[in-house]
PDB file of C-alpha atoms in Angstrom:
ATOM      1  CA  GLN G   1     126.927 135.630 113.575  1.00 63.00           C
ATOM      2  CA  GLN G   2     125.625 132.293 112.206  1.00 70.00           C
ATOM      3  CA  MET G   3     122.031 131.093 111.931  1.00 69.00           C
ATOM      4  CA  GLN G   4     120.749 127.598 111.361  1.00 72.00           C
ATOM      5  CA  SER G   5     117.423 126.807 109.745  1.00 74.00           C
ATOM      6  CA  GLN G   6     115.754 123.769 108.266  1.00 74.00           C
ATOM      7  CA  CYS G   7     115.857 123.147 104.551  1.00 76.00           C
ATOM      8  CA  GLY G   8     112.577 124.149 102.945  1.00 72.00           C
ATOM      9  CA  ALA G   9     112.636 121.252 100.464  1.00 70.00           C
ATOM     10  CA  CYS G  10     113.126 118.354 102.895  1.00 71.00           C
ATOM     11  CA  GLY G  11     111.978 119.878 106.181  1.00 71.00           C
ATOM     12  CA  GLY G  12     115.271 119.055 107.863  1.00 72.00           C
ATOM     13  CA  ASN G  13     115.045 115.301 107.181  1.00 72.00           C
ATOM     14  CA  GLY G  14     117.935 115.298 104.723  1.00 70.00           C
ATOM     15  CA  LYS G  15     116.128 113.978 101.637  1.00 70.00           C
ATOM     16  CA  SER G  16     113.960 115.497  98.950  1.00 67.00           C
ATOM     17  CA  PHE G  17     112.292 113.671  96.056  1.00 70.00           C
ATOM     18  CA  GLN G  18     110.539 114.776  92.920  1.00 73.00           C
ATOM     19  CA  THR G  19     107.620 112.571  91.853  1.00 74.00           C
ATOM     20  CA  LYS G  20     105.683 112.333  88.625  1.00 78.00           C
ATOM     21  CA  GLN G  21     102.368 110.766  87.679  1.00 82.00           C
ATOM     22  CA  GLU G  22     102.458 107.940  85.119  1.00 83.00           C
ATOM     23  CA  ARG G  23      99.750 105.680  83.784  1.00 87.00           C
ATOM     24  CA  GLU G  24     100.445 102.141  82.720  1.00 88.00           C
ATOM     25  CA  VAL G  25      97.964  99.680  81.287  1.00 91.00           C
ATOM     26  CA  LEU G  26      98.116  96.182  82.775  1.00 91.00           C
ATOM     27  CA  GLU G  27      96.454  93.313  80.933  1.00 93.00           C
ATOM     28  CA  VAL G  28      94.867  90.777  83.272  1.00 92.00           C
ATOM     29  CA  LEU G  29      94.499  87.308  81.761  1.00 91.00           C
ATOM     30  CA  VAL G  30      91.817  85.329  83.583  1.00 90.00           C
ATOM     31  CA  GLN G  31      92.254  81.575  83.239  1.00 88.00           C
ATOM     32  CA  LYS G  32      89.180  79.457  82.464  1.00 84.00           C
ATOM     33  CA  GLY G  33      87.626  78.128  85.650  1.00 83.00           C
ATOM     34  CA  SER G  34      89.349  80.645  87.945  1.00 86.00           C
ATOM     35  CA  PRO G  35      87.575  80.568  91.315  1.00 87.00           C
ATOM     36  CA  ASP G  36      85.897  83.513  93.028  1.00 89.00           C
ATOM     37  CA  GLY G  37      88.495  85.443  95.024  1.00 92.00           C
ATOM     38  CA  HIS G  38      91.418  84.288  92.823  1.00 93.00           C
ATOM     39  CA  LYS G  39      94.317  86.757  92.940  1.00 94.00           C
ATOM     40  CA  VAL G  40      96.314  87.870  89.886  1.00 93.00           C
ATOM     41  CA  THR G  41      99.581  89.511  90.999  1.00 93.00           C
ATOM     42  CA  PHE G  42     101.902  91.803  89.053  1.00 92.00           C
ATOM     43  CA  ARG G  43     105.203  91.831  90.963  1.00 92.00           C
ATOM     44  CA  ASP G  44     107.071  95.141  91.414  1.00 87.00           C
ATOM     45  CA  MET G  45     104.505  97.119  89.392  1.00 86.00           C
ATOM     46  CA  ALA G  46     103.229  99.441  92.171  1.00 84.00           C
ATOM     47  CA  ASP G  47     104.553 102.924  92.975  1.00 81.00           C
ATOM     48  CA  GLU G  48     108.309 103.254  93.176  1.00 79.00           C
ATOM     49  CA  HIS G  49     110.050 105.351  95.809  1.00 76.00           C
ATOM     50  CA  PRO G  50     113.762 105.887  96.405  1.00 75.00           C
ATOM     51  CA  ASP G  51     115.186 103.723  99.220  1.00 75.00           C
ATOM     52  CA  ALA G  52     112.164 101.369  99.007  1.00 78.00           C
ATOM     53  CA  ASP G  53     111.181  98.339  96.967  1.00 83.00           C
ATOM     54  CA  ALA G  54     108.330  98.705  94.512  1.00 84.00           C
ATOM     55  CA  GLY G  55     105.203  96.934  95.709  1.00 87.00           C
ATOM     56  CA  ASP G  56     102.934  94.484  93.938  1.00 91.00           C
ATOM     57  CA  VAL G  57      99.661  95.210  92.152  1.00 93.00           C
ATOM     58  CA  VAL G  58      97.059  92.568  93.060  1.00 94.00           C
ATOM     59  CA  PHE G  59      93.730  92.074  91.266  1.00 94.00           C
ATOM     60  CA  VAL G  60      91.119  89.978  93.094  1.00 96.00           C
ATOM     61  CA  LEU G  61      88.492  88.314  90.886  1.00 93.00           C
ATOM     62  CA  LYS G  62      84.853  88.605  91.940  1.00 93.00           C
ATOM     63  CA  GLN G  63      82.322  86.259  90.395  1.00 89.00           C
ATOM     64  CA  GLN G  64      79.132  87.738  88.959  1.00 89.00           C
ATOM     65  CA  GLU G  65      75.910  85.768  88.733  1.00 89.00           C
ATOM     66  CA  HIS G  66      74.711  84.935  85.222  1.00 90.00           C
ATOM     67  CA  ALA G  67      71.067  84.797  84.145  1.00 91.00           C
ATOM     68  CA  MET G  68      71.344  81.375  82.443  1.00 91.00           C
ATOM     69  CA  PHE G  69      74.505  79.632  83.637  1.00 90.00           C
ATOM     70  CA  LYS G  70      75.294  78.420  87.152  1.00 90.00           C
ATOM     71  CA  ARG G  71      78.796  77.604  88.308  1.00 88.00           C
ATOM     72  CA  LYS G  72      79.872  74.581  90.333  1.00 86.00           C
ATOM     73  CA  GLY G  73      83.643  74.593  90.812  1.00 81.00           C
ATOM     74  CA  ALA G  74      85.266  74.950  87.388  1.00 79.00           C
ATOM     75  CA  ASP G  75      82.118  73.713  85.563  1.00 85.00           C
ATOM     76  CA  LEU G  76      79.189  75.657  84.102  1.00 87.00           C
ATOM     77  CA  PHE G  77      75.653  74.258  84.241  1.00 91.00           C
ATOM     78  CA  ILE G  78      72.433  75.275  82.541  1.00 91.00           C
ATOM     79  CA  GLU G  79      69.000  73.869  83.274  1.00 90.00           C
ATOM     80  CA  LYS G  80      66.799  73.841  80.205  1.00 89.00           C
ATOM     81  CA  LYS G  81      63.836  71.771  79.037  1.00 92.00           C
ATOM     82  CA  ILE G  82      64.355  70.136  75.639  1.00 92.00           C
ATOM     83  CA  SER G  83      62.332  67.672  73.634  1.00 93.00           C
ATOM     84  CA  LEU G  84      63.312  64.051  73.137  1.00 92.00           C
ATOM     85  CA  VAL G  85      64.150  64.798  69.473  1.00 92.00           C
ATOM     86  CA  GLU G  86      66.550  67.579  70.501  1.00 90.00           C
ATOM     87  CA  ALA G  87      68.204  65.295  73.062  1.00 88.00           C
ATOM     88  CA  LEU G  88      68.832  62.570  70.475  1.00 86.00           C
TER      89      LEU G  88
END
C-alpha cells in the first residue's frame, strides 16, 4: 500500500527557502537645493528572494519648515532688519 502526502516544508508547492534577518546601513547623500519630494534610490538593495530580482530602496525627501530661513526653489531667504552701517 502507498500513501501520498504533502511535504511539510513547502506545503506541496515544490520549493522551500530559509531566510535570515540582516541589517545594512545605507548612507543617503542629500544634494544642496534638493526639492521637496526628491527621491534617492538604491538599486537592488531591497529584500532578496530566490527566483526574483531584488527590489529598490527609495527614500523620499520631505522638507521641514525652518524658524528663520524660507526656501524659494534652490535658494534660501531670510528677512531681517539691519542698520545702514551693517548694510555697508
